[in-house]
Short mmCIF file of C-alpha atoms and ligand atoms in Angstrom, two decimals:
data_model
loop_
_atom_site.label_atom_id
_atom_site.label_comp_id
_atom_site.label_asym_id
_atom_site.label_seq_id
_atom_site.Cartn_x
_atom_site.Cartn_y
_atom_site.Cartn_z
CA UNK A 1 -5.59 13.97 14.50
CA UNK A 2 -4.29 14.20 10.64
CA UNK A 3 -7.34 14.16 8.00
CA UNK A 4 -6.41 14.64 4.37
CA UNK A 5 -9.78 14.61 2.20
CA UNK A 6 -9.90 14.18 -1.45
CA UNK A 7 -6.26 15.90 -1.89
CA UNK A 8 -4.59 15.30 -5.36
CA UNK A 9 -1.36 16.86 -6.91
CA UNK A 10 0.17 16.52 -10.61
CA UNK A 11 3.84 17.90 -11.14
CA UNK A 12 4.49 19.00 -14.81
CA UNK A 13 0.84 17.77 -16.02
CA UNK A 14 1.35 14.40 -14.16
CA UNK A 15 -0.70 13.19 -11.47
CA UNK A 16 1.28 12.09 -8.60
CA UNK A 17 -1.39 11.44 -5.81
CA UNK A 18 -4.81 10.83 -6.60
CA UNK A 19 -7.80 12.16 -4.36
CA UNK A 20 -6.46 10.42 -1.20
CA UNK A 21 -8.81 10.82 2.10
CA UNK A 22 -6.55 9.44 4.84
CA UNK A 23 -7.12 9.63 8.84
CA UNK A 24 -4.14 9.46 11.23
CA UNK A 25 -5.53 9.29 14.98
CA UNK A 26 -3.62 11.49 17.91
CA UNK A 27 -1.03 8.75 19.26
CA UNK A 28 -0.73 7.06 16.42
CA UNK A 29 2.72 5.62 14.79
CA UNK A 30 1.45 5.21 11.23
CA UNK A 31 3.61 4.00 8.46
CA UNK A 32 3.61 4.90 5.04
CA UNK A 33 4.60 2.44 2.54
CA UNK A 34 4.90 1.69 -1.31
CA UNK A 35 7.08 1.00 -4.38
CA UNK A 36 9.60 3.79 -5.11
CA UNK A 37 7.63 6.74 -6.80
CA UNK A 38 4.47 5.67 -5.39
CA UNK A 39 4.27 8.99 -3.84
CA UNK A 40 4.74 8.64 -0.38
CA UNK A 41 7.08 11.39 -0.05
CA UNK A 42 4.91 14.21 -1.53
CA UNK A 43 1.73 12.53 0.43
CA UNK A 44 3.74 13.37 3.65
CA UNK A 45 4.81 16.73 2.47
CA UNK A 46 1.26 17.59 2.00
CA UNK A 47 0.56 17.25 5.72
CA UNK A 48 2.29 20.09 6.61
CA UNK A 49 1.62 21.95 3.12
CA UNK A 50 5.43 21.76 2.34
CA UNK A 51 3.85 20.62 -0.82
CA UNK A 52 0.29 22.31 -1.29
CA UNK A 53 -1.90 20.25 -3.05
CA UNK A 54 -3.75 20.89 -6.10
CA UNK A 55 -6.98 20.16 -4.48
CA UNK A 56 -8.27 18.58 -1.58
CA UNK A 57 -8.60 19.69 2.57
CA UNK A 58 -5.98 19.38 4.75
CA UNK A 59 -6.45 19.62 8.74
CA UNK A 60 -3.59 18.66 11.25
CA UNK A 61 -5.18 19.11 15.07
CA UNK A 62 -8.66 20.61 13.67
CA UNK A 63 -6.65 23.54 11.79
CA UNK A 64 -7.76 23.71 7.99
CA UNK A 65 -3.94 24.13 6.94
CA UNK A 66 -5.30 24.18 3.07
CA UNK A 67 -7.34 27.53 4.47
CA UNK A 68 -4.33 29.16 6.29
CA UNK A 69 -2.20 32.05 4.33
CA UNK A 70 1.46 31.70 4.78
CA UNK A 71 1.64 33.67 8.06
CA UNK A 72 -0.64 31.56 9.55
CA UNK A 73 0.79 28.03 8.33
CA UNK A 74 4.42 29.26 9.50
CA UNK A 75 2.64 29.27 12.85
CA UNK A 76 1.31 25.72 12.88
CA UNK A 77 4.03 24.11 11.84
CA UNK A 78 5.51 24.98 14.62
CA UNK A 79 3.61 22.03 16.03
CA UNK A 80 4.84 19.65 13.43
CA UNK A 81 8.03 18.66 13.20
CA UNK A 82 9.92 17.21 10.62
CA UNK A 83 13.20 14.71 9.99
CA UNK A 84 14.11 13.43 6.77
CA UNK A 85 16.64 10.71 5.35
CA UNK A 86 19.68 12.95 4.87
CA UNK A 87 19.31 14.51 8.24
CA UNK A 88 19.54 18.45 6.55
CA UNK A 89 21.66 19.66 9.38
CA UNK A 90 23.42 22.79 9.02
CA UNK A 91 26.91 21.82 8.38
CA UNK A 92 28.41 25.06 9.63
CA UNK A 93 26.88 25.07 13.23
CA UNK A 94 27.35 22.93 16.53
CA UNK A 95 24.99 20.57 17.54
CA UNK A 96 23.66 23.17 19.65
CA UNK A 97 23.17 25.78 17.19
CA UNK A 98 21.48 23.26 15.01
CA UNK A 99 18.76 23.22 17.88
CA UNK A 100 18.73 26.39 18.94
CA UNK A 101 17.85 27.93 15.61
CA UNK A 102 14.61 25.96 15.24
CA UNK A 103 13.85 27.97 18.96
CA UNK A 104 14.51 31.45 16.85
CA UNK A 105 12.96 31.10 14.15
CA UNK A 106 9.45 30.51 15.90
CA UNK A 107 10.18 33.15 18.31
CA UNK A 108 10.48 30.86 21.47
CA UNK A 109 11.04 32.92 24.47
CA UNK A 110 14.87 34.20 24.60
CA UNK A 111 15.37 33.48 28.02
CA UNK A 112 13.96 29.62 27.86
CA UNK A 113 16.01 28.79 24.39
CA UNK A 114 19.47 27.25 25.89
CA UNK A 115 17.01 25.10 28.53
CA UNK A 116 14.54 23.95 25.68
CA UNK A 117 17.87 22.73 23.45
CA UNK A 118 19.66 21.29 26.16
CA UNK A 119 16.79 19.54 27.21
CA UNK A 120 16.02 17.95 23.66
CA UNK A 121 19.92 17.04 23.03
CA UNK A 122 19.37 15.63 26.80
CA UNK A 123 16.66 13.31 25.33
CA UNK A 124 18.34 12.07 22.25
CA UNK A 125 21.53 11.24 24.56
CA UNK A 126 23.79 13.88 23.12
CA UNK A 127 23.88 16.47 25.81
CA UNK A 128 27.77 15.82 25.59
CA UNK A 129 28.15 16.50 21.91
CA UNK A 130 26.65 20.08 21.82
CA UNK A 131 29.81 21.51 20.46
CA UNK A 132 30.63 19.30 17.97
CA UNK A 133 29.84 19.92 14.37
CA UNK A 134 27.51 17.49 12.22
CA UNK A 135 30.88 16.07 10.12
CA UNK A 136 32.52 15.00 13.81
CA UNK A 137 29.17 12.44 14.17
CA UNK A 138 27.92 8.99 12.81
CA UNK A 139 24.90 9.05 10.92
CA UNK A 140 22.84 7.86 13.87
CA UNK A 141 23.87 10.64 16.27
CA UNK A 142 23.18 13.43 12.87
CA UNK A 143 19.54 11.97 13.06
CA UNK A 144 19.02 12.79 16.96
CA UNK A 145 20.50 15.99 16.63
CA UNK A 146 17.15 16.88 13.51
CA UNK A 147 15.26 14.69 16.21
CA UNK A 148 16.06 16.69 18.70
CA UNK A 149 15.57 20.13 16.58
CA UNK A 150 12.39 18.98 15.57
CA UNK A 151 10.92 18.31 19.17
CA UNK A 152 12.19 21.97 20.21
CA UNK A 153 8.84 23.62 19.59
CA UNK A 154 6.73 20.98 21.38
CA UNK A 155 5.24 19.44 18.48
CA UNK A 156 1.98 17.40 18.47
CA UNK A 157 2.82 15.70 15.25
CA UNK A 158 6.61 14.14 13.91
CA UNK A 159 6.61 13.47 10.30
CA UNK A 160 9.00 11.74 9.32
CA UNK A 161 10.52 10.53 5.84
CA UNK A 162 12.80 7.43 5.68
CA UNK A 163 14.44 8.45 8.53
CA UNK A 164 16.52 5.53 9.14
CA UNK A 165 17.26 4.70 4.84
CA UNK A 166 20.77 5.53 5.06
CA UNK A 167 21.34 4.16 8.94
CA UNK A 168 22.89 0.05 9.20
CA UNK A 169 20.72 -2.18 10.75
CA UNK A 170 21.75 -1.10 14.56
CA UNK A 171 21.27 2.34 14.31
CA UNK A 172 18.06 1.45 12.95
CA UNK A 173 16.87 0.40 15.61
CA UNK A 174 18.03 2.65 17.97
CA UNK A 175 16.67 5.51 16.42
CA UNK A 176 13.47 3.74 15.81
CA UNK A 177 13.54 3.50 19.55
CA UNK A 178 14.00 6.68 20.34
CA UNK A 179 10.66 7.13 17.78
CA UNK A 180 9.11 5.00 20.12
CA UNK A 181 9.84 7.12 23.15
CA UNK A 182 8.77 10.19 21.77
CA UNK A 183 5.22 8.66 20.80
CA UNK A 184 4.75 7.10 24.56
CA UNK A 185 6.62 9.74 26.84
CA UNK A 186 5.44 12.81 24.66
CA UNK A 187 2.54 11.80 23.42
CA UNK A 188 3.50 12.75 19.64
CA UNK A 189 1.48 11.20 16.81
CA UNK A 190 4.28 9.92 14.35
CA UNK A 191 3.85 10.25 10.67
CA UNK A 192 6.84 7.64 8.89
CA UNK A 193 7.42 7.28 5.11
CA UNK A 194 9.57 4.43 4.42
CA UNK A 195 10.23 0.78 1.94
CA UNK A 196 11.37 -1.11 4.91
CA UNK A 197 8.77 -3.49 6.37
CA UNK A 198 10.36 -4.36 8.93
CA UNK A 199 10.74 -0.75 9.87
CA UNK A 200 6.55 -0.78 10.23
CA UNK A 201 6.48 -4.13 11.37
CA UNK A 202 8.40 -3.39 14.71
CA UNK A 203 7.25 0.78 15.32
CA UNK A 204 3.62 0.85 13.52
CA UNK A 205 0.58 0.37 14.62
CA UNK A 206 -1.34 1.69 11.47
CA UNK A 207 -0.02 1.61 8.00
CA UNK A 208 -0.79 2.78 4.65
CA UNK A 209 0.21 1.08 1.54
CA UNK A 210 0.58 3.72 -1.37
CA UNK A 211 0.21 2.28 -4.92
CA UNK A 212 0.81 4.64 -7.54
CA UNK A 213 -0.37 7.89 -5.61
CA UNK A 214 -3.46 6.23 -4.40
CA UNK A 215 -4.17 4.23 -1.01
CA UNK A 216 -4.15 0.26 -1.70
CA UNK A 217 -5.65 0.20 2.04
CA UNK A 218 -5.00 1.23 5.41
CA UNK A 219 -4.49 -1.53 7.91
CA UNK A 220 -3.60 -1.80 11.74
CA UNK A 221 -0.71 -3.76 12.94
CA UNK A 222 -0.73 -5.57 16.25
CA UNK A 223 1.80 -7.72 18.15
CA UNK A 224 0.37 -10.72 16.42
CA UNK A 225 1.02 -9.60 12.73
CA UNK A 226 -0.36 -7.06 9.89
CA UNK A 227 -4.24 -7.43 10.17
CA UNK A 228 -5.22 -7.22 6.68
CA UNK A 229 -8.49 -6.88 5.14
CA UNK A 230 -9.26 -8.86 1.94
CA UNK A 231 -8.36 -6.03 0.00
CA UNK A 232 -4.72 -5.92 1.37
CA UNK A 233 -4.25 -9.88 1.61
CA UNK A 234 -3.47 -10.66 -1.29
CA UNK A 235 -1.74 -7.41 -2.90
CA UNK A 236 0.23 -5.99 0.84
CA UNK A 237 0.95 -9.75 1.74
CA UNK A 238 2.50 -10.23 -1.93
CA UNK A 239 4.16 -6.97 -2.59
CA UNK A 240 5.35 -6.19 0.96
CA UNK A 241 6.01 -9.13 2.86
CA UNK A 242 8.13 -11.14 0.16
CA UNK A 243 11.65 -10.38 0.83
CA UNK A 244 10.41 -7.66 3.41
CA UNK A 245 11.30 -5.25 0.97
CA UNK A 246 8.80 -3.52 -1.78
CA UNK A 247 11.23 -2.65 -3.95
CA UNK A 248 12.24 -6.16 -4.27
N1 ATP B 1 9.09 18.95 -6.77
C1 ATP B 1 8.61 17.62 -7.48
N2 ATP B 1 8.61 17.98 -9.43
C2 ATP B 1 8.51 17.01 -9.97
N3 ATP B 1 7.76 16.13 -9.79
C3 ATP B 1 8.11 15.36 -8.75
C4 ATP B 1 8.61 16.51 -7.74
N4 ATP B 1 8.32 15.63 -6.54
C5 ATP B 1 8.09 14.55 -6.48
N5 ATP B 1 7.73 14.37 -7.84
C6 ATP B 1 7.74 12.99 -8.59
O1 ATP B 1 6.13 12.51 -8.16
C7 ATP B 1 6.67 11.14 -8.11
C8 ATP B 1 6.16 10.88 -6.77
O2 ATP B 1 7.15 10.70 -5.78
P1 ATP B 1 7.79 10.86 -4.30
O3 ATP B 1 9.08 11.39 -3.98
O4 ATP B 1 6.63 11.41 -3.35
O5 ATP B 1 7.34 9.15 -3.86
P2 ATP B 1 8.30 8.09 -3.29
O6 ATP B 1 7.00 6.95 -3.27
O7 ATP B 1 8.36 9.24 -1.99
O8 ATP B 1 9.71 7.39 -3.78
P3 ATP B 1 10.43 7.19 -3.08
O9 ATP B 1 10.47 5.66 -2.23
O10 ATP B 1 11.85 6.69 -4.39
O11 ATP B 1 11.14 8.36 -2.28
C9 ATP B 1 7.42 10.91 -8.53
O12 ATP B 1 7.67 10.80 -9.91
C10 ATP B 1 8.64 11.83 -8.66
O13 ATP B 1 9.82 11.83 -9.69
#
């Protein structure tokens, strides 16, 4: 579903992503974890070409994004939703307007926009908050609005950049349940960047460990735990399982 081939990125002469090759299967919930500055957000933004790699290829849903012009990219991004740590809602628009704007920008058929926006807000349990403004919502509610907006155009993929990092544990669990539901009920492939091992363990079925802009390893997570390979056993378990936080 998502395929990165030999992708590299440099900022101001400093290499941040080094020749990464990575495949994410359709229907997966794939975590990306690593220390601060490892390049997690940059890698995620490369997946929808919000950040263009200096070299390498990016393919999503069999479409080679790195060969697309800006018009084609705008088109393909309709099928790739994205949510962020700080929600990125428009402060002077209502909950409903924040969702419907995604449909307007994507030229969604005018007559169907209201129905679709309401449908998405119902999915995240916020249909009774449609006339509220972001400032009147809790952090968890704001993230639900952002999720509804990201779902509006029926995406195949949802990219999540630290979606629960500014939320308390109870709200984190609620948002993770919504993401799990989206994956199960809508078949949306989810890629989630986080520095919280607990988030990976409770939601993801695969995880890539990023270290200094390189993939250290990609491993499966089953109900029995992380299926660490020899390569990860030492590093992953020591670095990440300790205190459940790679920043520790
Ligand atoms: N637009 C940019 N311009 C210049 N440098 C950047 C830019 N974006 C990221 N960087 C640098 O690239 C490196 C990787 O950043 P990135 O945000 O991808 O890491 P991260 O693993 O997501 O970190 P964190 O967990 O702290 O968010 C950092 O050193 C960062 O300062």
